[in-house]
Coordinates of C-alpha atoms in Angstrom, one line a residue:
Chain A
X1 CA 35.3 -14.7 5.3
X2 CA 34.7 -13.0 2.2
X3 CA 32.0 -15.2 1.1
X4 CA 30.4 -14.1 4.2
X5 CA 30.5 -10.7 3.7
X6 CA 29.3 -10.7 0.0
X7 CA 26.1 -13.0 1.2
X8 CA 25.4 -10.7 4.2
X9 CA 25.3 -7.9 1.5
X10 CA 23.4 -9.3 -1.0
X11 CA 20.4 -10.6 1.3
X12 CA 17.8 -7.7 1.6
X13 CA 17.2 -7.9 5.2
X14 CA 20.7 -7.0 6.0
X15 CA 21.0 -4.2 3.1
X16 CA 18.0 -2.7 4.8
X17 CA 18.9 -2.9 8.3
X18 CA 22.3 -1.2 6.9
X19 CA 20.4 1.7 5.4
X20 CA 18.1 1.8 8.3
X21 CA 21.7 1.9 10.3
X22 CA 22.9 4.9 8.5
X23 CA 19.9 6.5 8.4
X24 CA 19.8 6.8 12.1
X25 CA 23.3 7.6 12.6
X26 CA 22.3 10.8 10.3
X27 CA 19.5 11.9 12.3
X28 CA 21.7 11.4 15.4
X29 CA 19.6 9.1 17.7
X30 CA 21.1 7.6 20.6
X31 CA 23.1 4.3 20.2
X32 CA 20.4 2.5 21.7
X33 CA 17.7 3.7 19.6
X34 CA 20.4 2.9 16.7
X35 CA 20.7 -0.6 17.8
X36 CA 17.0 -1.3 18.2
X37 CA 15.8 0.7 15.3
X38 CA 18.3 -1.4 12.8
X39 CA 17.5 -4.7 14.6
X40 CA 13.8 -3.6 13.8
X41 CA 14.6 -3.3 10.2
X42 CA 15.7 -6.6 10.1
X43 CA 13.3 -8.4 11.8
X44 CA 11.0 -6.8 9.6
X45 CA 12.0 -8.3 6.5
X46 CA 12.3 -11.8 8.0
X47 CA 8.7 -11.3 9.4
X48 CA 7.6 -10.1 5.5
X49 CA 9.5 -13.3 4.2
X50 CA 7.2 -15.5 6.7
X51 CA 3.7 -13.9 5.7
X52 CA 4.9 -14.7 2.3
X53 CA 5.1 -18.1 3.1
X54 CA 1.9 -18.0 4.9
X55 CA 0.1 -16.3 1.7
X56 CA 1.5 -18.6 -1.0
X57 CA 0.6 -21.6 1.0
X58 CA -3.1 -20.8 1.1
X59 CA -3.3 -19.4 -2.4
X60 CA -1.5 -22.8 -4.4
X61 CA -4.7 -25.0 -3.3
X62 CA -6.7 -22.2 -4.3
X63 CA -5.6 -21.6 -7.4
X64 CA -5.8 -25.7 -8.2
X65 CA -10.0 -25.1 -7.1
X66 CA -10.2 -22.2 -9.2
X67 CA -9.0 -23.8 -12.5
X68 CA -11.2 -26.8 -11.9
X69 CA -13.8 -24.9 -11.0
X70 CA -14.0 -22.6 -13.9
X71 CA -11.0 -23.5 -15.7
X72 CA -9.6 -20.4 -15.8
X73 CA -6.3 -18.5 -14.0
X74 CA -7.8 -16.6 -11.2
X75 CA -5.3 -14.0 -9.6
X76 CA -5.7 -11.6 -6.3
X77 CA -4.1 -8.1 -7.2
X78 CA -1.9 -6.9 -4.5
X79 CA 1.5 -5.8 -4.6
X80 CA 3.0 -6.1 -1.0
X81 CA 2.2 -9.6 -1.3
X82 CA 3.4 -10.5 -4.6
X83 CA 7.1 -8.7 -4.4
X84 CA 7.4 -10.1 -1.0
X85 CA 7.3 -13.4 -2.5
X86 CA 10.1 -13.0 -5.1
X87 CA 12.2 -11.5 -2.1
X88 CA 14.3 -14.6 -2.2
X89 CA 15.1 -14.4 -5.9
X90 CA 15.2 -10.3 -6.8
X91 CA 15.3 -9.4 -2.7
X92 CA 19.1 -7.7 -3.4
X93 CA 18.0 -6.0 -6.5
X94 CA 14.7 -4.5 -4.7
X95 CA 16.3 -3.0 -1.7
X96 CA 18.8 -1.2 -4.0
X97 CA 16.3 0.1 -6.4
X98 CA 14.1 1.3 -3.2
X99 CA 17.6 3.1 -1.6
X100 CA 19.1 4.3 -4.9
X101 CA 15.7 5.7 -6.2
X102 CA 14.9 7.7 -3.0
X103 CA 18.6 9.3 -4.1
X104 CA 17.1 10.1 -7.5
X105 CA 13.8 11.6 -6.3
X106 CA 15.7 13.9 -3.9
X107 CA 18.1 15.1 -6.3
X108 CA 15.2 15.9 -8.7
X109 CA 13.4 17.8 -6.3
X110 CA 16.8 19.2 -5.3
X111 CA 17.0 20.7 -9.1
X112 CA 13.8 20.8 -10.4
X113 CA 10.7 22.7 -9.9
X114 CA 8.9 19.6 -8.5
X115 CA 9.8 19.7 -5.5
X116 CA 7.5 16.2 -4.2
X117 CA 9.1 13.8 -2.0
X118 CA 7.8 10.8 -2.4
X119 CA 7.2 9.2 1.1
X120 CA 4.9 6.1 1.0
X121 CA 7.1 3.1 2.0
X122 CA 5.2 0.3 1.3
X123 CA 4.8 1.8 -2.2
X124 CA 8.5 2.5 -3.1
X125 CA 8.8 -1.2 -1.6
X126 CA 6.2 -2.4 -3.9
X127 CA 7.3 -0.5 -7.1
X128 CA 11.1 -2.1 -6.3
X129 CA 10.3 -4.9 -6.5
X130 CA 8.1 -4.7 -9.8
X131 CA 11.0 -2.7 -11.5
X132 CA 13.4 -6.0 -10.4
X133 CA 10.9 -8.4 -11.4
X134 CA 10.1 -6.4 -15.1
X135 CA 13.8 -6.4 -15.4
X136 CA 14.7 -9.8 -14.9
X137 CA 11.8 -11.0 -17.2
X138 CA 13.9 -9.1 -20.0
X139 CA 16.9 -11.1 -18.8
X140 CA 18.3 -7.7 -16.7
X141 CA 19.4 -8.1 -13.6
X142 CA 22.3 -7.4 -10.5
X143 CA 23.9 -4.0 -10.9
X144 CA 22.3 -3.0 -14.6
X145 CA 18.8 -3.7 -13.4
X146 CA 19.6 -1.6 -10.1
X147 CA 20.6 1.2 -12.1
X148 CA 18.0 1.2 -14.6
X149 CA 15.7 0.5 -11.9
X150 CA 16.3 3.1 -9.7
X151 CA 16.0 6.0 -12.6
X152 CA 12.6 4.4 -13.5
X153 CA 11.4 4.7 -10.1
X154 CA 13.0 7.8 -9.2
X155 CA 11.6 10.0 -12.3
X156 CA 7.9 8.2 -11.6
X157 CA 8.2 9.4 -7.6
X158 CA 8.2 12.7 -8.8
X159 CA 6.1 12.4 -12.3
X160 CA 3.3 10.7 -10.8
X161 CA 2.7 13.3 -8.2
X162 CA 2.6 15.7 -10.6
X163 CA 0.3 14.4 -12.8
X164 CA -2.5 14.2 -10.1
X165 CA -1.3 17.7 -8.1
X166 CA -4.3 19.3 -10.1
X167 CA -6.8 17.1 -8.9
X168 CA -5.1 17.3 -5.4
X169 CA -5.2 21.2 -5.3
X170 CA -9.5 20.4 -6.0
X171 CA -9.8 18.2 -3.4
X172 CA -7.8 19.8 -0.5
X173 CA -8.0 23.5 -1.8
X174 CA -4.3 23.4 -0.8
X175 CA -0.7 23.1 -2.6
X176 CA 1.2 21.8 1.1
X177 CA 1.1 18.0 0.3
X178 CA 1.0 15.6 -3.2
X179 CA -0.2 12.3 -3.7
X180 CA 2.3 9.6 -3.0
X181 CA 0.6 6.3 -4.4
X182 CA 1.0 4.3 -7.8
X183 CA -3.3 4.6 -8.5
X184 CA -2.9 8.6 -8.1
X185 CA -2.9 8.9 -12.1
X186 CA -5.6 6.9 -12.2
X187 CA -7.7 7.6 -9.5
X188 CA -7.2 11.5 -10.8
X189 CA -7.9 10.7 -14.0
X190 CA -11.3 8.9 -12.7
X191 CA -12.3 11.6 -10.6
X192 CA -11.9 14.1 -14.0
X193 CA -14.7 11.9 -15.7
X194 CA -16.6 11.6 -12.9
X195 CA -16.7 15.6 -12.8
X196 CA -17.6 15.7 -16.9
X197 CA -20.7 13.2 -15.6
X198 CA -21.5 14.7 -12.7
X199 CA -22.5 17.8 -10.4
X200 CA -20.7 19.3 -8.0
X201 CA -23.7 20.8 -5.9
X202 CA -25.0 17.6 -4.9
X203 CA -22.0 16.3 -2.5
X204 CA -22.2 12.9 -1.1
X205 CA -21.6 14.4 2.2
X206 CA -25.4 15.0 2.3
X207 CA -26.1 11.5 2.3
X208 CA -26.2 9.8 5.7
X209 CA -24.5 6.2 5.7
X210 CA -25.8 3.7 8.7
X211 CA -23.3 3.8 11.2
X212 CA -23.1 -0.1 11.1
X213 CA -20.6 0.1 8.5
X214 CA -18.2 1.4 10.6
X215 CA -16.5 -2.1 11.0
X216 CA -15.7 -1.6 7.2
X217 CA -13.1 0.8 8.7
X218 CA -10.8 -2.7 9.5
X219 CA -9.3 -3.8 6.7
X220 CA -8.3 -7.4 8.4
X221 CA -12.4 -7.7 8.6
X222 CA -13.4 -6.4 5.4
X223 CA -10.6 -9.1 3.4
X224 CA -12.0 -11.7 5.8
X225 CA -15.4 -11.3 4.5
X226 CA -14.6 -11.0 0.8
X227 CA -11.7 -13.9 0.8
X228 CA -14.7 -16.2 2.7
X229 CA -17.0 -16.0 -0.2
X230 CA -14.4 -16.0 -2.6
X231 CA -13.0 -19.4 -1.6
X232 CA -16.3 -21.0 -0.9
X233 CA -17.9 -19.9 -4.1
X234 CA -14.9 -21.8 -5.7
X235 CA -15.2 -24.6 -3.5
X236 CA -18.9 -25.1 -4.5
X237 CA -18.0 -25.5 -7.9
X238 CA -15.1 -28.1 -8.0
X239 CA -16.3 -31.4 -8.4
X240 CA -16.0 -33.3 -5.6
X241 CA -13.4 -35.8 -6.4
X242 CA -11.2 -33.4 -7.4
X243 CA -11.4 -31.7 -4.4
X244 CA -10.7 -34.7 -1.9
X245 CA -7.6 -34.6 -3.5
X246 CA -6.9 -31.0 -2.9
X247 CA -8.3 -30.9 0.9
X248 CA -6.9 -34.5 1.7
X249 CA -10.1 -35.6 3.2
X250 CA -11.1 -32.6 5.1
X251 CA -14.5 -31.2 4.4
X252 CA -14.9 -29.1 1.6
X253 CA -16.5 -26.2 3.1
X254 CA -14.1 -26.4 6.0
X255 CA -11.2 -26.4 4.6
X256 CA -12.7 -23.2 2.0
X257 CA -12.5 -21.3 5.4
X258 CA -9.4 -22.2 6.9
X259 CA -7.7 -21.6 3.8
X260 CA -9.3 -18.0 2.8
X261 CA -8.4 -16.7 6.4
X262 CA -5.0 -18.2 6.8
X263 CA -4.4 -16.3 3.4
X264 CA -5.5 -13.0 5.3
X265 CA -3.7 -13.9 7.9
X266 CA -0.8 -14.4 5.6
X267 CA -1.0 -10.8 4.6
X268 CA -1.8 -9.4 8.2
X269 CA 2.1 -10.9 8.5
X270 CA 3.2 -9.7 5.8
X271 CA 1.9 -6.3 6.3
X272 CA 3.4 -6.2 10.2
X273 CA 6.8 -7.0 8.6
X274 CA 6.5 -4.3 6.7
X275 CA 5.4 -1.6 9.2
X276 CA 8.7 -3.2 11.3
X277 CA 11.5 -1.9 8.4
X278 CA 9.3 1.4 7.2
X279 CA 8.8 2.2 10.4
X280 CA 12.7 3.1 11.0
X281 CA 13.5 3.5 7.1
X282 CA 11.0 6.3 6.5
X283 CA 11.6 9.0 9.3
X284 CA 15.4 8.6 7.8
X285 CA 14.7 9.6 4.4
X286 CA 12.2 12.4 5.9
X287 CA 15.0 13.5 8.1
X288 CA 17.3 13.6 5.2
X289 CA 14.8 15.5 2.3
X290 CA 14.0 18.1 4.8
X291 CA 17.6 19.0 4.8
X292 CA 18.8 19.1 1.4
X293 CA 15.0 20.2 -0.3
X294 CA 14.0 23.2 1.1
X295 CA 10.3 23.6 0.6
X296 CA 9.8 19.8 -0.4
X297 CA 6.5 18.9 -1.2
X298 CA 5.5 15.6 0.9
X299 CA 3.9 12.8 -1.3
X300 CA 1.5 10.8 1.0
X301 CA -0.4 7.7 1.2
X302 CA -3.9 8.0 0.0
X303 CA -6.1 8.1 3.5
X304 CA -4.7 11.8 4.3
X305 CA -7.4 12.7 1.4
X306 CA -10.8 10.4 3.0
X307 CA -11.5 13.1 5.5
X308 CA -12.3 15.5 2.4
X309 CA -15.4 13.5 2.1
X310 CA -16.0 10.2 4.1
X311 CA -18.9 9.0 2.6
X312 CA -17.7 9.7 -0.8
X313 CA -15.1 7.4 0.7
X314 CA -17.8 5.0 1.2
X315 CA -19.7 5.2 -2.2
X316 CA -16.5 5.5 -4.1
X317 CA -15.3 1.9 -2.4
X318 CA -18.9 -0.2 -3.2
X319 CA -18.6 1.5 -7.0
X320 CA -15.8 0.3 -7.7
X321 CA -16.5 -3.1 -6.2
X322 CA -19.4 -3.4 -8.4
X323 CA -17.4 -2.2 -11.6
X324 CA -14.6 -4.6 -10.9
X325 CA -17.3 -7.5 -9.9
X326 CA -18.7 -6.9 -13.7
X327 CA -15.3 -7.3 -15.8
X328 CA -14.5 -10.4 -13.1
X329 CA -18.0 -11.8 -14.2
X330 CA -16.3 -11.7 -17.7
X331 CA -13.5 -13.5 -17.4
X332 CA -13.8 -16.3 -19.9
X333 CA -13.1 -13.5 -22.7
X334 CA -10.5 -12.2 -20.4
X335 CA -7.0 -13.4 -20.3
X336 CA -7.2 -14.5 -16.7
X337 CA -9.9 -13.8 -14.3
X338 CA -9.2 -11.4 -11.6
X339 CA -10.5 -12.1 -8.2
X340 CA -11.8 -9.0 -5.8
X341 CA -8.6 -8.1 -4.4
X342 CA -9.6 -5.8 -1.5
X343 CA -6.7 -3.8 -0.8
X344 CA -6.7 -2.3 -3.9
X345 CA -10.4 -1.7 -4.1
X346 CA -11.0 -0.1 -0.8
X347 CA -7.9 2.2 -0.5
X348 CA -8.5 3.7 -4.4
X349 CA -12.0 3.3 -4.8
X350 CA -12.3 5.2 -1.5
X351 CA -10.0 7.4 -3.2
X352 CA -11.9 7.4 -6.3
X353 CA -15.4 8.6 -4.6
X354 CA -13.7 11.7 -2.7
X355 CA -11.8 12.7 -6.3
X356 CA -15.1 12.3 -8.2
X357 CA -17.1 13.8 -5.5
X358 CA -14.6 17.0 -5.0
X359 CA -15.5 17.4 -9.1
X360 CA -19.0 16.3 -10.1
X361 CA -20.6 15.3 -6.7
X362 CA -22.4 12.1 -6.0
X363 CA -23.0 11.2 -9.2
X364 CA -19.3 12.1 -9.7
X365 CA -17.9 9.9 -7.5
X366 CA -20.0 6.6 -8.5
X367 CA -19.7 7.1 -11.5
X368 CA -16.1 7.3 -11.3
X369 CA -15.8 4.5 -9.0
X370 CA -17.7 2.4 -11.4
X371 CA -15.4 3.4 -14.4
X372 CA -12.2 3.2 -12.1
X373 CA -13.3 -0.5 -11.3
X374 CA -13.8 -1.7 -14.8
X375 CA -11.1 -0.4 -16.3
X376 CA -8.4 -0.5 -13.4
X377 CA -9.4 -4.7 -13.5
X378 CA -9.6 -4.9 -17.8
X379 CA -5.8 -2.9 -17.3
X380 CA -4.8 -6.0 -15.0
X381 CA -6.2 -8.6 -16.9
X382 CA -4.8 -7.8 -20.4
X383 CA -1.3 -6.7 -18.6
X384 CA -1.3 -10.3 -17.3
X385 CA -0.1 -12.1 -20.1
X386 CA 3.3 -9.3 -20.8
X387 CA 4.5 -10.1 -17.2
X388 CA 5.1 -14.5 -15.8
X389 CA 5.4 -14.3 -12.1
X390 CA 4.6 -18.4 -12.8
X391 CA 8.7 -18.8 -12.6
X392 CA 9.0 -17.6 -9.2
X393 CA 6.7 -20.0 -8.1
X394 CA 4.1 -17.6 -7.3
X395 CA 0.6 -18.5 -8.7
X396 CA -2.8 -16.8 -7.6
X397 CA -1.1 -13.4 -7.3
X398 CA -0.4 -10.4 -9.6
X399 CA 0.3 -7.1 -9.6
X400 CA -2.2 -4.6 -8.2
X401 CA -1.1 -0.5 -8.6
X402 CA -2.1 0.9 -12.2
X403 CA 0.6 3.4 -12.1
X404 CA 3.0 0.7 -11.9
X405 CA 1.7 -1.4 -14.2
X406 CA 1.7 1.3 -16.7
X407 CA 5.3 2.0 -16.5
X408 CA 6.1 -1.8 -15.9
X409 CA 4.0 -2.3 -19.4
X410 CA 5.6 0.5 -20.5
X411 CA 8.6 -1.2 -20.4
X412 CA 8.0 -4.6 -21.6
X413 CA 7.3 -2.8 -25.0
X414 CA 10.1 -0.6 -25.3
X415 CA 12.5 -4.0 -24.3
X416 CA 10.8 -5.7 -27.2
X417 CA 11.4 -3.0 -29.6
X418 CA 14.8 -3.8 -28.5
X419 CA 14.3 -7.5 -28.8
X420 CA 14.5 -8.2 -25.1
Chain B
X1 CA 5.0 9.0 27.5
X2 CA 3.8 7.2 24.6
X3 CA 1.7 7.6 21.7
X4 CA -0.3 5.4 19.3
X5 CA -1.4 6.7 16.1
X6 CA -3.4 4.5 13.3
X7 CA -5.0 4.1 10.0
X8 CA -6.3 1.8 7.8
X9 CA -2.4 0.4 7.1
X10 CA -0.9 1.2 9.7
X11 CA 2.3 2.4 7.4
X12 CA 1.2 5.5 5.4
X13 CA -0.7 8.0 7.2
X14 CA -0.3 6.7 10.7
X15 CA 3.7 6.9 10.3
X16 CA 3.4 10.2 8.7
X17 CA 0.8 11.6 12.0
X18 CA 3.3 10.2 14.1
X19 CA 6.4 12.0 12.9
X20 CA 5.1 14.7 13.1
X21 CA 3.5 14.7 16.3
X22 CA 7.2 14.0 17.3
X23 CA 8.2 17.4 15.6
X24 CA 5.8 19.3 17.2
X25 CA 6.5 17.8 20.7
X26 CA 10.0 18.5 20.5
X27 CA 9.3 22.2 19.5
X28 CA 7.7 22.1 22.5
X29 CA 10.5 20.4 24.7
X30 CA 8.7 16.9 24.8
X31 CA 10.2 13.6 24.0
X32 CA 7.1 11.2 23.1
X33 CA 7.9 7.4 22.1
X34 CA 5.7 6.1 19.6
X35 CA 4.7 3.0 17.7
X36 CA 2.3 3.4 14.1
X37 CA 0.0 0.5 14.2
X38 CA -3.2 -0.4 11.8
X39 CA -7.0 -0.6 13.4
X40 CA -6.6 -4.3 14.2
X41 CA -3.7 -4.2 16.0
X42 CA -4.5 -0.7 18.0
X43 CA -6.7 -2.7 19.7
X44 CA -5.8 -3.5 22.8
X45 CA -2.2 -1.6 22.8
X46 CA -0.3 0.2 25.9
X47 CA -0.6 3.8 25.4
X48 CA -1.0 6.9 26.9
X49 CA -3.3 7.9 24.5
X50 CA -4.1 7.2 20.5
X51 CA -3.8 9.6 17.8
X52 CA -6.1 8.7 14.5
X53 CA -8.4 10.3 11.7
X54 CA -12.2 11.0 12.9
X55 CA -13.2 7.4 11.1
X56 CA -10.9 5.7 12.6
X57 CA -10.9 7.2 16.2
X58 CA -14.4 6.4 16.4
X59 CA -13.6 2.7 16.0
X60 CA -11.4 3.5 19.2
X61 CA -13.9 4.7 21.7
X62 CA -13.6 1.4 23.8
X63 CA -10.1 1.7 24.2
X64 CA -8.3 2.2 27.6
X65 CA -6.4 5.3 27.1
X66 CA -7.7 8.8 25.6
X67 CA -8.6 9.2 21.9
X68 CA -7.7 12.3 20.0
X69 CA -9.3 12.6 16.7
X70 CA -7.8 14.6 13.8
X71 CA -10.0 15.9 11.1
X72 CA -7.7 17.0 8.7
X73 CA -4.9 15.0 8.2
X74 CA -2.6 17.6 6.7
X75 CA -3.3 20.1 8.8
X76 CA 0.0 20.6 11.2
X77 CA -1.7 23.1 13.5
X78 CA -4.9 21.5 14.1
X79 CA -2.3 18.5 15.3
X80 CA -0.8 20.9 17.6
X81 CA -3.9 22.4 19.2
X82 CA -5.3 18.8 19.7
X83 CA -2.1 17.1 20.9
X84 CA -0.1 19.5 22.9
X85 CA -2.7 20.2 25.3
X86 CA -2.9 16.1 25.9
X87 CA 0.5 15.7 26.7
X88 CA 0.4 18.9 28.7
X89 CA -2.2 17.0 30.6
X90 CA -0.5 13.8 31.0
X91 CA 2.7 15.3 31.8

């Protein structure tokens, strides 16, 4: 009986639907919405753990065609994806680092002067699960990597939206809201050069984009496309006998496509799972930081700022495609090679081009897209080698948020000073 | 009465538009169910209408049920004067 109990506890869909449980009793909902909402939660996380599954299936053939191909490591940076898939080896220590460091970021707020709530889930879900997986690399884990974990995350909820509140008090013209996303640092910091290379008279909201690209908008369509060319421009490469081994005698070209969209697919999984469990987790810990921070200062995902400038949002997006396409085109001197991971580029370098354009215009925000995608993808490839998701048996996937990579590096490098 | 709002994600902003939609509706002595969903899966969802940025609302037009479109996501009153007046209407 107590076996039972200490597995139910330790397995991250259950600790989840328990927080999920008590946040709902909190913000007294009826025992029917209590029951559904924590039965959501939990479904959730098994529907995460399946788009896992999906994801790493279609990216371990891939990986074998990219290294034949060009015989190098190719990766696809995104973080959902990649802690999702160490869920069944750090899954406890994540959902306690992502319960334990909300805690810490409300107490902060609570005593400090910065008073931001940090409120993206799929972040603080993402940024878990890179603290557990930094930790356990430096032989840190259960209760000691929670705790460390969860101060970590907790101070960098609040620091990051700090650091960019400047550059959000530029774009919006207000102080009401902060930006809650681990690429705000960088993305700020991006925008700033764009400004010193730019000029703010000439807005990209002058320019008119063809309403064709509206189907851009869909982020299921947009991967599709890129993941397509990807895969098939590796498959054209592998010699042909190694690939019959790979597809197992299906066409080539074929079996490129199936895989590349079963891998979006993969993520489209993933990604419901995880609107399942925020979904009931985050109006909790809204609910609660509204009660003990008065005045709290909401740290939101990154869209809230496109409407500041929408074709910036545009420009900012193919800049930064182009800037990341370069350093990928560079790979060989690169420690691995890393693959146009969509996500990433479309929700900061959309980011990117309305930062840069709210400070130095059009010229602003492509040039800062440009310099966000080089050096955002050179950051990623020379973190690679400080970080072995290989013993998870993850390969083809790596971490995608700078801000969390520069406090997971961060780390790495203090822990070897300490010889760990 | 139920609502629908989306975004790119379907997790950040979308969840964020409908909690607070929720608020306000409440201030006004409405209870409105709700469900934060990304473009893709909007599509084709049971609603009585759909709550989403200008880019994304326009991506919505061929939908079933009425679109409102919010220009500034961070602005709580311009929610309120688009919303309320919707539910009033579907009441």
């Amino acid at each position: 009986m107590l076996e039972f109990f200490v597995q139910f506890l330790s397995n991250p869909a259950f600790i989840l639907g328990i927080v999920a449980l008590i946040g709902l009793i909190a913000l007294r909902k009826s025992a029917s919405e209590i029951f559904v909402g924590t039965l959501k939660t939990v479904f959730g996380f098994l529907i995460l753990q399946a788009g896992t599954g999906v994801i790493v299936n279609a990216l371990t053939p891939f990986s074998t065609m990219f290294t034949q191909a060009f015989h190098l490591t190719g990766i696809v940076a995104e973080d959902n994806s990649l802690v999702a898939a160490v869920q069944t080896f750090l899954g406890y220590e994540t959902a306690f680092i992502l319960v334990f460091s909300f805690i810490i970021n409300v107490i902060l707020a609570r005593i400090t002067k910065y008073k931001y709530i940090f409120l993206t889930g799929h972040m603080m879900f993402s940024f878990a699960g890179t603290m557990a997986i930094v930790l356990d690399q430096m032989g840190i884990n259960g209760w000691k990597a929670i705790l460390i974990g969860s101060i970590v995350q907790g101070i960098s909820m609040v620091l990051f939206p700090a650091i960019s509140q400047a550059s959000v008090r530029i774009v919006t013209g207000s102080d009401n809201v902060a930006f809650g996303f681990w690429g705000s640092s960088w993305i700020s910091l991006c925008g700033w050069i764009g400004g010193k290379l730019g000029d703010k008279t000439k807005s990209t909201e002058e320019i008119n984009v063809s309403k064709n690209f509206g189907f851009l908008k869909d982020m299921s369509v947009l991967m599709g496309i890129v993941m397509l060319a990807v895969y098939l421009i590796t498959a054209f490469f592998v010699n042909p006998k190694d690939m019959v081994k790979i597809t197992g005698g299906q066409n080539t070209y074929l079996f490129a496509i199936i895989q590349a969209l079963t891998f979006v697919a993969g993520i489209l999984v993933l990604l419901q799972g995880v609107r399942m469990f925020l979904g009931e987790i985050i109006p909790a810990f809204k609910g609660i930081s509204e009660k003990i921070v008065p005045g709290a200062k909401p740290a939101l995902d990154v869209p809230i700022f496109y409407p500041y400038a929408p074709t910036g949002v545009t420009i900012g997006f193919i800049a930064t495609l182009i800037g990341s396409l370069i350093v990928t085109f560079l790979s060989k001197w690169l420690p691995v090679a890393v693959l146009p991971s969509v996500i990433g580029l479309f929700f900061m370098g959309g980011a990117v081009g309305v930062f840069g354009n709210a400070r130095g215009g059009r010229r602003g925000a492509i040039l800062g897209g440009l310099i966000f995608g080089i050096t955002w993808t050179l950051l990623i490839a020379f973190s690679y080698p400080l970080i072995d998701v290989s013993k998870y048996r993850i390969t083809g996937l790596w971490f995608a948020s700078p801000d969390a990579i520069i406090v997971a590096v961060l780390m790495r490098l203090v822990g070897k000073v300490f010889g760990l | 009465m139920k609502v629908v709002t989306v975004c790119g994600m379907g997790m950040g902003t979308s969840l964020m538009m409908l909690m607070e939609i929720q608020d306000i509706a409440k201030k006004h002595g409405y209870k409105i169910e709700g469900e934060a969903v990304d473009l893709s899966s909007a599509k084709g969802k049971k609603c009585d209408f759909f709550v989403a940025s200008e880019e994304i609302a326009a991506q919505l037009k061929h939908e079933n049920a009425l679109v409102v479109s919010i220009k500034n996501l961070i602005d709580k009153d311009e929610i309120e004067r688009k919303v309320i007046p919707v539910i009033e209407s579907l009441k």
